[in-house]
CSV table of C-alpha atoms in Angstrom, one decimal:
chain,number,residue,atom,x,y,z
A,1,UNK,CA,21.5,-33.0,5.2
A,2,UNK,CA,21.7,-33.1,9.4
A,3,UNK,CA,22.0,-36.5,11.0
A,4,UNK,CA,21.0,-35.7,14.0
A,5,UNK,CA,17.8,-37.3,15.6
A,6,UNK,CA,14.6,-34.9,15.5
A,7,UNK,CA,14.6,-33.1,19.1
A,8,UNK,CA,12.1,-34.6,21.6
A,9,UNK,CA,8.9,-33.0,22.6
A,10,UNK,CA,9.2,-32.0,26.2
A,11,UNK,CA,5.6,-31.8,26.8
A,12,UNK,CA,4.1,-34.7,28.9
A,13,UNK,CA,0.7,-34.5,27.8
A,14,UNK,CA,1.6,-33.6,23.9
A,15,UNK,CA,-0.6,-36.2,22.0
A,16,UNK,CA,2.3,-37.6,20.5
A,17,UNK,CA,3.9,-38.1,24.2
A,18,UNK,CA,0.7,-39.8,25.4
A,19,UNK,CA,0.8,-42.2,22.9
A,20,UNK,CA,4.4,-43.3,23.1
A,21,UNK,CA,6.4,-41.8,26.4
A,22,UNK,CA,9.0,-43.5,25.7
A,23,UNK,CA,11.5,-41.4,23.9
A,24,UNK,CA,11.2,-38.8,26.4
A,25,UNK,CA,11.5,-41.1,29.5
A,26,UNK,CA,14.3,-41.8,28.1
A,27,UNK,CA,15.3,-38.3,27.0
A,28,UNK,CA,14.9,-36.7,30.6
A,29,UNK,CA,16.1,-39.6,32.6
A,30,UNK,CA,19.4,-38.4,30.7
A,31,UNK,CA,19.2,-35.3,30.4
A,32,UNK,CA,16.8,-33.6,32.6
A,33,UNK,CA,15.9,-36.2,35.3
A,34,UNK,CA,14.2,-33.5,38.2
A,35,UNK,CA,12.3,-31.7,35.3
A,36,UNK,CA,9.5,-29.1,35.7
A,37,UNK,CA,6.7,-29.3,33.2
A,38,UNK,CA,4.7,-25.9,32.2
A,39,UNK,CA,2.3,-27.6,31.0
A,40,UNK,CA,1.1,-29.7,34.0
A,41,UNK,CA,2.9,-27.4,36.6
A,42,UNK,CA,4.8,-30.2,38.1
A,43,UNK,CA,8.3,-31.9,39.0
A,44,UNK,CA,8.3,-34.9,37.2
A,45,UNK,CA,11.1,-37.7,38.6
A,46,UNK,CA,12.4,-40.5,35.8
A,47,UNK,CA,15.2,-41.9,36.9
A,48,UNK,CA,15.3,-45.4,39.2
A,49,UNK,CA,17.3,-43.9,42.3
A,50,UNK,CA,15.3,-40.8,42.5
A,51,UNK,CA,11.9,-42.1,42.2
A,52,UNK,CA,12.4,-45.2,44.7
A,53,UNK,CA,13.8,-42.8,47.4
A,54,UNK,CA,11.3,-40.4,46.4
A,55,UNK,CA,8.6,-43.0,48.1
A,56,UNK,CA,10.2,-43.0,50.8
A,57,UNK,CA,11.1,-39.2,51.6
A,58,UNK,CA,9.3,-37.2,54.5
A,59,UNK,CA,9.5,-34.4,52.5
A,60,UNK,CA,7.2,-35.1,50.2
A,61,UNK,CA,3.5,-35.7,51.3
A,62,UNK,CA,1.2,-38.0,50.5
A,63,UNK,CA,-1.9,-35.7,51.6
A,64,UNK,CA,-2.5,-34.1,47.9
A,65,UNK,CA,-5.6,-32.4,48.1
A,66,UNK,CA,-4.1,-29.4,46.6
A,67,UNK,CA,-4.2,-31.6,43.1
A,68,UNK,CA,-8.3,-32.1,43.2
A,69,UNK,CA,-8.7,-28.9,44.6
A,70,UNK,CA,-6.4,-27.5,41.7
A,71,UNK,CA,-8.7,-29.2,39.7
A,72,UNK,CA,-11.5,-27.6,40.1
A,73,UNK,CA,-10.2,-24.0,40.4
A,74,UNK,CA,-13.5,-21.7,39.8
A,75,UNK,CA,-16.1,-24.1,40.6
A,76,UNK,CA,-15.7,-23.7,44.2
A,77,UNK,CA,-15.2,-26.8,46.9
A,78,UNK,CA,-18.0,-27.6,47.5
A,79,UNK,CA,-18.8,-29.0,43.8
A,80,UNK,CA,-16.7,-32.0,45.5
A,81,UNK,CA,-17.2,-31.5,49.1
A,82,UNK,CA,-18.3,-35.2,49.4
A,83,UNK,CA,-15.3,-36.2,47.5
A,84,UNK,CA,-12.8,-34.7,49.8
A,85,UNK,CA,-14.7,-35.7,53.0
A,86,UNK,CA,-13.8,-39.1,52.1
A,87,UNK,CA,-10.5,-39.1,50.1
A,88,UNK,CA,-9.1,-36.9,53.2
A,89,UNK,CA,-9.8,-40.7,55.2
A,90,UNK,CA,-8.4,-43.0,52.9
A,91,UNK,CA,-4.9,-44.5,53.6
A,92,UNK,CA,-3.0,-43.3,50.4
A,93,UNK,CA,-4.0,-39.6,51.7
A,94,UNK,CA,-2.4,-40.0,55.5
A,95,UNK,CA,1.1,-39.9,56.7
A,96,UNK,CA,3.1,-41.5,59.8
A,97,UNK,CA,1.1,-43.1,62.7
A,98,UNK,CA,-2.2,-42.4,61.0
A,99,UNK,CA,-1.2,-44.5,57.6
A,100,UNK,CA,0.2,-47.7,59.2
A,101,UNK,CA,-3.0,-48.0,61.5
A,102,UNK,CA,-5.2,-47.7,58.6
A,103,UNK,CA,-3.3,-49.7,56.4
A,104,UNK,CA,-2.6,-52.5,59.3
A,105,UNK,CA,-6.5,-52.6,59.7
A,106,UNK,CA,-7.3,-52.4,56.4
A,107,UNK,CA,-4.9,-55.1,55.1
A,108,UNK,CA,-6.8,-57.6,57.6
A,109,UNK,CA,-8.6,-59.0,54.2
A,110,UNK,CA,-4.9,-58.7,52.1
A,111,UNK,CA,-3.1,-61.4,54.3
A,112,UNK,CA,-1.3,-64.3,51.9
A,113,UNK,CA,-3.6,-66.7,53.0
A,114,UNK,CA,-6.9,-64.7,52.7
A,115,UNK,CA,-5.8,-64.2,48.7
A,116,UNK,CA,-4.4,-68.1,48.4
A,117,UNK,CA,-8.3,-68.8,49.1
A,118,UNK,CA,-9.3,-65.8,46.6
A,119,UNK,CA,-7.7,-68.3,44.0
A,120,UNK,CA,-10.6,-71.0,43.1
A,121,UNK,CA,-12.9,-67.6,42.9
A,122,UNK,CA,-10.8,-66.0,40.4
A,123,UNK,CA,-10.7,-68.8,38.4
A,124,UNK,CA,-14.0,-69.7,38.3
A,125,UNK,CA,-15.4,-66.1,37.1
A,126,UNK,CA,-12.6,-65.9,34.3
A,127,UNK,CA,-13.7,-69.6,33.5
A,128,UNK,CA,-17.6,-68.0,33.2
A,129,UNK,CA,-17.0,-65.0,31.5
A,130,UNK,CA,-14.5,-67.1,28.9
A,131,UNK,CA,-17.0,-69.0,28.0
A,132,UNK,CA,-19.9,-66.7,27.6
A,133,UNK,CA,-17.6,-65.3,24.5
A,134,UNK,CA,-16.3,-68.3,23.4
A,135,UNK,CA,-18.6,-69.4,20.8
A,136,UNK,CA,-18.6,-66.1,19.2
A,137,UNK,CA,-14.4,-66.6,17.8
A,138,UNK,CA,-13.8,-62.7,18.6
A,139,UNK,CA,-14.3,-60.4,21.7
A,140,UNK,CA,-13.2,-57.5,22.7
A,141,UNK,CA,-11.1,-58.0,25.9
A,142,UNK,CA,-11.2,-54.7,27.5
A,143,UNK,CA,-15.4,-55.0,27.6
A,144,UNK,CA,-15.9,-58.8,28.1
A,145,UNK,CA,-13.0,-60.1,30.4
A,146,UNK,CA,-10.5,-57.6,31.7
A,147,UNK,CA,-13.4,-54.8,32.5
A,148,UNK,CA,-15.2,-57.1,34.6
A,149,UNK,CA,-12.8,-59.7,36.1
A,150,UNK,CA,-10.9,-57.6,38.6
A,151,UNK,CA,-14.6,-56.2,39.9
A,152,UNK,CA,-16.2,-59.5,40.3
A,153,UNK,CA,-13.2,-60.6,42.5
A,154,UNK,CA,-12.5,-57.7,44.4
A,155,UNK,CA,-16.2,-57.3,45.3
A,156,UNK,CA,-16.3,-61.0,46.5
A,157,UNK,CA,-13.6,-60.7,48.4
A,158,UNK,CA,-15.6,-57.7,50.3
A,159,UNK,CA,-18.7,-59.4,50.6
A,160,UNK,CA,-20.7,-57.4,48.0
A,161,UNK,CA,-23.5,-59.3,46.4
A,162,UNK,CA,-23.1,-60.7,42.9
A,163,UNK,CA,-26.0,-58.0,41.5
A,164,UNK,CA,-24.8,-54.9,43.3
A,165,UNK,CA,-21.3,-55.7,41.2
A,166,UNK,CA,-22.2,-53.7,38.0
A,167,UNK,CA,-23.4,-50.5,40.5
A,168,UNK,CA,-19.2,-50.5,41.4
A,169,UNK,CA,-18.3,-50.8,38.2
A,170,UNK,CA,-19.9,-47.1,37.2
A,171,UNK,CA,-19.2,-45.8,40.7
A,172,UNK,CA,-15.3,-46.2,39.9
A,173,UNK,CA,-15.6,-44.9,36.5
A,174,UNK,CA,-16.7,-41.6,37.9
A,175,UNK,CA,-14.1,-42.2,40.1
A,176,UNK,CA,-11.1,-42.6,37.2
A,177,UNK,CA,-12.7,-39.9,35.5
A,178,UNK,CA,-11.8,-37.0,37.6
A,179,UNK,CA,-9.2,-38.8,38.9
A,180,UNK,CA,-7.3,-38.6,35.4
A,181,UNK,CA,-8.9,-36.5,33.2
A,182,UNK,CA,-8.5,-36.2,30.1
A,183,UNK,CA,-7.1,-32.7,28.2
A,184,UNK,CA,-9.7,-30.5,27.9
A,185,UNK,CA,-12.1,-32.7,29.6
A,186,UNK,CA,-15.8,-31.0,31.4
A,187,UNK,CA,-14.5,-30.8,34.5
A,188,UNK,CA,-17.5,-29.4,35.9
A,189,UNK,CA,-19.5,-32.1,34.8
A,190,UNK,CA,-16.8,-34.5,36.0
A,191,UNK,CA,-16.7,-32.9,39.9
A,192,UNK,CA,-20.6,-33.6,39.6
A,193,UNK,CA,-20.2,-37.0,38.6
A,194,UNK,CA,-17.4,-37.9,41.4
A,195,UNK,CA,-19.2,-36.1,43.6
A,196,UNK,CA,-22.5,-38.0,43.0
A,197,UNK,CA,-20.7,-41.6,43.1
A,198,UNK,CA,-19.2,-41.0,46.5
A,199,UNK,CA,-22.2,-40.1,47.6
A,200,UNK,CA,-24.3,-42.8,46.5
A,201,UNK,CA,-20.9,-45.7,47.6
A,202,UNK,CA,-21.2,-44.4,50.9
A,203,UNK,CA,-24.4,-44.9,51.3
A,204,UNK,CA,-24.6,-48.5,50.2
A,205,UNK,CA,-21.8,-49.4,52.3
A,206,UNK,CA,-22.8,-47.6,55.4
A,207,UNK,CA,-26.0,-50.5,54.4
A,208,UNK,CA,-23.6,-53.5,53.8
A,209,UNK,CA,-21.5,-52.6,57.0
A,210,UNK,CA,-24.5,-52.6,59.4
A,211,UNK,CA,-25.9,-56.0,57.5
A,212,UNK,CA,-22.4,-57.2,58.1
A,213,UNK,CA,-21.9,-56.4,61.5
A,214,UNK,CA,-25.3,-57.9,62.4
A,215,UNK,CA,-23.9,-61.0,60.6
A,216,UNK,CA,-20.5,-61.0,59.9
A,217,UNK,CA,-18.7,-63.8,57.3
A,218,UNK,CA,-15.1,-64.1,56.7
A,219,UNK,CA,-14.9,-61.5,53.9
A,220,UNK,CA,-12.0,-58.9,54.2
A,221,UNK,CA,-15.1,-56.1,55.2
A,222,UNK,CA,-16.2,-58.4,58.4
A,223,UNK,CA,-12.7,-58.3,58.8
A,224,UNK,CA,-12.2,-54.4,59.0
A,225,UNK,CA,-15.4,-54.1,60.3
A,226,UNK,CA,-13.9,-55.7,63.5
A,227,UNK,CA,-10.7,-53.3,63.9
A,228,UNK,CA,-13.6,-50.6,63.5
A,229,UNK,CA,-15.4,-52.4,66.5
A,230,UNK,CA,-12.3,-52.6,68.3
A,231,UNK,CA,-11.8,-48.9,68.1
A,232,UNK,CA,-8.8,-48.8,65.7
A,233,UNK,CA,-10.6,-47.2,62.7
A,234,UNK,CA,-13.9,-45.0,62.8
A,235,UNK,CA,-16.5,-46.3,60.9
A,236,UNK,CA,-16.2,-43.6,58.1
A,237,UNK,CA,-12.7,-44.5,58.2
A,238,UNK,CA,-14.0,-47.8,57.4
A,239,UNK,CA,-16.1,-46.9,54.8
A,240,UNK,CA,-13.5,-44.5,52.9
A,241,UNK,CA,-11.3,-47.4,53.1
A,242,UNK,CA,-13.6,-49.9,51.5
A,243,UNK,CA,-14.0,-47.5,48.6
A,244,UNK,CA,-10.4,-48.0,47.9
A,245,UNK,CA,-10.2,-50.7,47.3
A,246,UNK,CA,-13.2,-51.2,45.4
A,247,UNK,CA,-11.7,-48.3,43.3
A,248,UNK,CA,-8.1,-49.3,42.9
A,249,UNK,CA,-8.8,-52.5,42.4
A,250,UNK,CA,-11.1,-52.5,39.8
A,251,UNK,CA,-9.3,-49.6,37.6
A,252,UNK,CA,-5.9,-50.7,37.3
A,253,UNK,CA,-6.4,-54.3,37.6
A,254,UNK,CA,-8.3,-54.1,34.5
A,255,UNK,CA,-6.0,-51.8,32.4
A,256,UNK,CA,-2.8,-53.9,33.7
A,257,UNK,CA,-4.3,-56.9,32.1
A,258,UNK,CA,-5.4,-55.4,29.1
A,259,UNK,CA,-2.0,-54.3,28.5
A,260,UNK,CA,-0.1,-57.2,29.5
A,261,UNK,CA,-2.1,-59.4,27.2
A,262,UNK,CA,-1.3,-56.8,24.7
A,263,UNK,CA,2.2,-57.0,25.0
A,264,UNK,CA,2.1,-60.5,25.2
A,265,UNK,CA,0.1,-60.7,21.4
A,266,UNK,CA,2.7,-57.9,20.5
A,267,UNK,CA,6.0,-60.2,20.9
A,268,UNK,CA,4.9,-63.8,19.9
A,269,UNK,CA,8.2,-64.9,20.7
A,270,UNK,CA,7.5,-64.4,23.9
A,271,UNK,CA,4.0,-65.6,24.1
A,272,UNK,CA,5.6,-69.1,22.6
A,273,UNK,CA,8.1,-69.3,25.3
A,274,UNK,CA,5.5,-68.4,27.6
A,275,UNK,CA,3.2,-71.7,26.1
A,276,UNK,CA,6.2,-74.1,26.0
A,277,UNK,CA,7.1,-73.6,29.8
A,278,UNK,CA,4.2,-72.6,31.9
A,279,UNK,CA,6.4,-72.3,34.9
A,280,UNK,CA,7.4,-68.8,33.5
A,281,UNK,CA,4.3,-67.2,34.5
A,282,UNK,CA,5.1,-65.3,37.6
A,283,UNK,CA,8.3,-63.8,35.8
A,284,UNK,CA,6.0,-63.2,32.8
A,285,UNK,CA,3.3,-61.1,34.7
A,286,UNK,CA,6.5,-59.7,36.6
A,287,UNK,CA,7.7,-58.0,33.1
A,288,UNK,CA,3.8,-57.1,32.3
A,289,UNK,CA,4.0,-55.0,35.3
A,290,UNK,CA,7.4,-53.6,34.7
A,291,UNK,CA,6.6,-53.1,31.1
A,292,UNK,CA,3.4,-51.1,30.9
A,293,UNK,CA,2.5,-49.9,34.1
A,294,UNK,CA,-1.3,-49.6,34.6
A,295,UNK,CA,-0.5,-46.3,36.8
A,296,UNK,CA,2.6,-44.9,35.0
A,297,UNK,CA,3.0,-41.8,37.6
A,298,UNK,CA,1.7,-41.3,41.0
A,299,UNK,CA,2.0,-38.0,43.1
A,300,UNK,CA,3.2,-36.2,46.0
A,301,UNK,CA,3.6,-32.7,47.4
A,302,UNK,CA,6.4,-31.0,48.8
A,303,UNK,CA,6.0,-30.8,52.4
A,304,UNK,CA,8.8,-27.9,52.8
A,305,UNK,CA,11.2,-26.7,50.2
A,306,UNK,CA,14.5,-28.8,49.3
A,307,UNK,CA,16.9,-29.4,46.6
A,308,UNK,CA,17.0,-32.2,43.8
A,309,UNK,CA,20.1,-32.7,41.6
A,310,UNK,CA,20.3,-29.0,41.7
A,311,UNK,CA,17.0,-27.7,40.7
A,312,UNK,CA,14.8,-26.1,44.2
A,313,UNK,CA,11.9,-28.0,44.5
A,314,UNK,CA,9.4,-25.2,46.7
A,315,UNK,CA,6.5,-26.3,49.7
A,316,UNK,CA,3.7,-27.0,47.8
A,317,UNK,CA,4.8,-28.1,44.1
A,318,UNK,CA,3.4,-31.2,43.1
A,319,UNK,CA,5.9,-33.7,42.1
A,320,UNK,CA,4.9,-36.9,39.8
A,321,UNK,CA,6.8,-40.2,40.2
A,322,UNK,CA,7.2,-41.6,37.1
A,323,UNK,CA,7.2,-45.2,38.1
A,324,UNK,CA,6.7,-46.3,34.2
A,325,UNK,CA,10.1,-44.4,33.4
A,326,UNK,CA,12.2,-46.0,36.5
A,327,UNK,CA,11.3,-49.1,35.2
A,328,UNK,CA,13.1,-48.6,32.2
A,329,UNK,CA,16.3,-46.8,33.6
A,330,UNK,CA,19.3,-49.2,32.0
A,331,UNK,CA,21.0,-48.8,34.9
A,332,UNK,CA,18.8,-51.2,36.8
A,333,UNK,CA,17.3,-53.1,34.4
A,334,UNK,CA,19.6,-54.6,31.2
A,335,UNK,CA,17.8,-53.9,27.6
A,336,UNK,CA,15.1,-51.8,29.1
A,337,UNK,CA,12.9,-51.5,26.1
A,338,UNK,CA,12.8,-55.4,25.3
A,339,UNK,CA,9.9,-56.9,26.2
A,340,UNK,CA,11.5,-60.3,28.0
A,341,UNK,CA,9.5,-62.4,30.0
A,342,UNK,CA,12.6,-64.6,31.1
A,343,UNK,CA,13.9,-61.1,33.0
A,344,UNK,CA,15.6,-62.1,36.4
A,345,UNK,CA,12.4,-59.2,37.5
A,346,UNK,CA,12.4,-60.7,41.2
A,347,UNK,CA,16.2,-59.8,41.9
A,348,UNK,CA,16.2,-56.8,39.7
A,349,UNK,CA,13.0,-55.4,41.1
A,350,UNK,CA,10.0,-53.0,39.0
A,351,UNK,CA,8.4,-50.5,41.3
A,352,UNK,CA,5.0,-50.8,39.3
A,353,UNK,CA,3.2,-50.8,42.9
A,354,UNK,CA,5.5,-48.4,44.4
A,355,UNK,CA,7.5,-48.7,47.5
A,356,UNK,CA,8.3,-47.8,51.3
A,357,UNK,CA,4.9,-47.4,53.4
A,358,UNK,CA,3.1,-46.5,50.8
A,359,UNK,CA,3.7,-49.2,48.6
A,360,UNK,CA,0.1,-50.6,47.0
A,361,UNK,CA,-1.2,-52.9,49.3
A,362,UNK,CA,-3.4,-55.0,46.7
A,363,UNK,CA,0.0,-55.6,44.5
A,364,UNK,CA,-0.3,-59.2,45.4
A,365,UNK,CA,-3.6,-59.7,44.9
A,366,UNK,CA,-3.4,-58.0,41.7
A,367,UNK,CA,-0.1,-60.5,40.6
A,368,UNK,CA,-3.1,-63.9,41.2
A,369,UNK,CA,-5.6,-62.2,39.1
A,370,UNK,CA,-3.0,-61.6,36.3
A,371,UNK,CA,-1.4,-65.2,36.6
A,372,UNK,CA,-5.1,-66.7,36.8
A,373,UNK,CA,-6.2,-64.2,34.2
A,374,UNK,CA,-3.3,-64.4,31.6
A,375,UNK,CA,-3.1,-68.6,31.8
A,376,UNK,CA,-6.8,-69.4,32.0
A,377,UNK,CA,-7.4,-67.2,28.8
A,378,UNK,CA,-5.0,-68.7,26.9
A,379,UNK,CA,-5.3,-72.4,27.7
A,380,UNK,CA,-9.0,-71.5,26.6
A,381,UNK,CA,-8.0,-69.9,23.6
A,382,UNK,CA,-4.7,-71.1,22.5
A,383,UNK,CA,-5.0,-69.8,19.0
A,384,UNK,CA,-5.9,-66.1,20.2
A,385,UNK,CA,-5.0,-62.6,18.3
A,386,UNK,CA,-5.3,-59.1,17.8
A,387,UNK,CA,-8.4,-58.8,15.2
A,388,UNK,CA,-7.1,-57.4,12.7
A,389,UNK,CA,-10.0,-55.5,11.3
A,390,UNK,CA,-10.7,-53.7,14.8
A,391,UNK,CA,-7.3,-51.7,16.1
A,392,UNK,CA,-7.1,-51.6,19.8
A,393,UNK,CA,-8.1,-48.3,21.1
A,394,UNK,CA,-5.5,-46.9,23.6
A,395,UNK,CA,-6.1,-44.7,26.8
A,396,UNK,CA,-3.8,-42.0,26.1
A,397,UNK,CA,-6.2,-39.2,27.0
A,398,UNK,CA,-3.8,-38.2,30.4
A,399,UNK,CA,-0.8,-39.5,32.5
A,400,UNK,CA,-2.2,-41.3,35.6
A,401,UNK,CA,-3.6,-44.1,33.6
A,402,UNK,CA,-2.9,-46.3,31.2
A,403,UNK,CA,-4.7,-49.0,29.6
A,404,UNK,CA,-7.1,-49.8,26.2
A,405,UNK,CA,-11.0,-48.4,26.1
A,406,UNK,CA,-10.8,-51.8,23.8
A,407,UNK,CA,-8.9,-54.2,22.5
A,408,UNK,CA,-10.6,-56.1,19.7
A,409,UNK,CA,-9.2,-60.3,19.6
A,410,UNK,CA,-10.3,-63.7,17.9
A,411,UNK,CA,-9.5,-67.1,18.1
């Protein structure tokens, strides 16, 4: 009888891969660390070195339209003509001078004191939604806190009225949709969709923005609506911008909590050490985020042809990042599959939210909402759980995303 270990599957989106990566970050960070997957026709980068100074390297572009346009090969571009109008403005889509003067405008509601004030918000609306469930003794997290947290905060902190909130909430869910689809997914119907939710954001905020510059407040879109004024950002520069953030930071602020609490439930060890000394809650949402990464991979392009650890990577291949892997390289981080909320994370440092210019700009607003969300739910519900007759239901269905569609608890 052999003793040797079953070979790994080498397919990224296998559902067996999807479910459990792990084994074959492991297996091409050793191995095969600039590998080219068939089946998503893509470079896909795992170890720590590579993928940090990938972020940083000219020669791979952030403008990735060729991946939406890929897409939706056969339906013709105009099925998403919207879509790319806007995407083509946002920040995460321009390079050099462009980028820093959108993201320098735009990060005029991100400054360390504008999120400091953010604080007594996000507490409140996880105190309120807490105790709409808490009589029940069971919820399920995903629907009833971690869906609707990071939306009620980030639309606050834009200025959007308390019952426009649940309009944003399907808007970016159109938006994750076609973003990550799922295999085999209707991507006709999805291009529709995304196309339609652009459509309709825009127009709402084109109506906020005017409101707001005939009376503007001290929310981050007053803010940016005065670099627009002062001629530093068109105004459907402004727009595309604003639908960002709504976007980003409603989708992965809600799977990253979702997961970290998961994790957290998952190694009650930890969770103890965690309740005995409070003070360990930045380092423990610091190991959520290096953990399970909300957004295991992100993208780029090759600007020109060059060559990685001896493989040619050609202009135009799409190359994924696989922030998720780096984070578990063992050459940076000690142990990388233990789950350790006492990691010295701030010296030895996760790229969950990237790095170099394009590093996410709402990383630290994300980091309060975890540390507000993770200790206000669990000084509320001390005694909480996985249910036990409800498994948690993964996202698995793709690789840009990762998260629960629920995640069944009781107290």
């Amino acid at each position: 009888m052999s003793s040797e270990a079953p070979a790994v599957d080498l397919n990224l989106v296998s559902p067996q891969n999807l479910l459990n990566p792990v084994p074959l970050y492991h297996e091409l960070r050793k191995n095969d660390p600039v590998h080219w997957s068939p089946a998503v026709n893509a470079w896909f980068l795992t170890r720590y070195d590579d993928v940090s100074a990938a972020f940083r390297d000219s020669r791979l572009s952030a403008e990735r339209s060729k991946f939406f346009e890929y897409q939706i090969q056969g339906l013709g571009p105009q099925v998403i003509e919207e879509f790319m109008r806007t995407i083509r403005l946002q920040m995460f889509m321009r390079e050099g001078p462009d980028h820093v003067r959108l993201r320098r405008q735009t990060g005029t509601g991100f400054t360390p004191q504008k999120l400091d004030e953010m604080r007594p918000s996000v507490q409140r609306i996880m105190k309120e939604l807490l105790e709409r469930v808490y009589p029940l003794g069971h919820m399920d997290l995903v629907k009833d806190i971690a869906y609707q947290m990071p939306t009620l905060a980030i639309a606050e902190l834009l200025g959007i009225p308390p019952e426009d909130r649940d309009r944003f909430r399907g808007w970016s869910d159109a938006l994750a949709a076609f973003s990550a689809p799922g295999v085999g997914a209707d991507m006709t119907q999805l291009a529709r969709d995304v196309n339609q939710a652009i459509t309709e954001m825009k127009q709402y905020l084109d109506r906020v923005v005017e409101q707001r510059r005939q009376a503007p407040g001290r929310d981050a879109l007053s803010l940016m609506l005065q670099a627009q004024d002062a001629g530093r950002m068109s105004a459907d520069e402004l727009v595309a911008n604003a639908i960002l953030i709504l976007f980003a930071g409603h989708t992965t602020t809600t799977d990253q909590l979702s997961n970290g609490v998961y994790d957290l439930l998952t190694h009650p060890e930890q969770l103890q050490k965690l309740r005995e000394d409070p003070s360990l809650l930045g380092s423990a949402v610091e190991e959520m985020l290096r953990f399970t990464p909300a957004v295991p991979f992100v993208f780029r392009v090759a600007a020109t042809s060059f060559e990685l650890r001896g493989k040619t990577i050609r202009q135009g291949d799409m190359v994924f990042l696989s922030m998720s892997a780096a984070n578990r390289d063992p050459s940076v981080f000690p142990e990388p599959d233990r789950f350790d909320i006492t990691r010295d994370s701030y010296r030895q440092k996760h790229i969950t939210f990237g790095f170099g210019p394009h590093h996410c700009m709402g990383g630290d607003l994300a980091r309060r909402e975890l540390e507000i969300g993770v200790s206000t739910l669990f000084e509320r519900m001390p005694n909480l759980r996985l249910d036990e007759t409800r498994p948690p239901q993964p996202k698995i269905h793709g690789l840009t995303f990762r998260g629960f569609h629920s995640l069944p608890v009781t107290w």
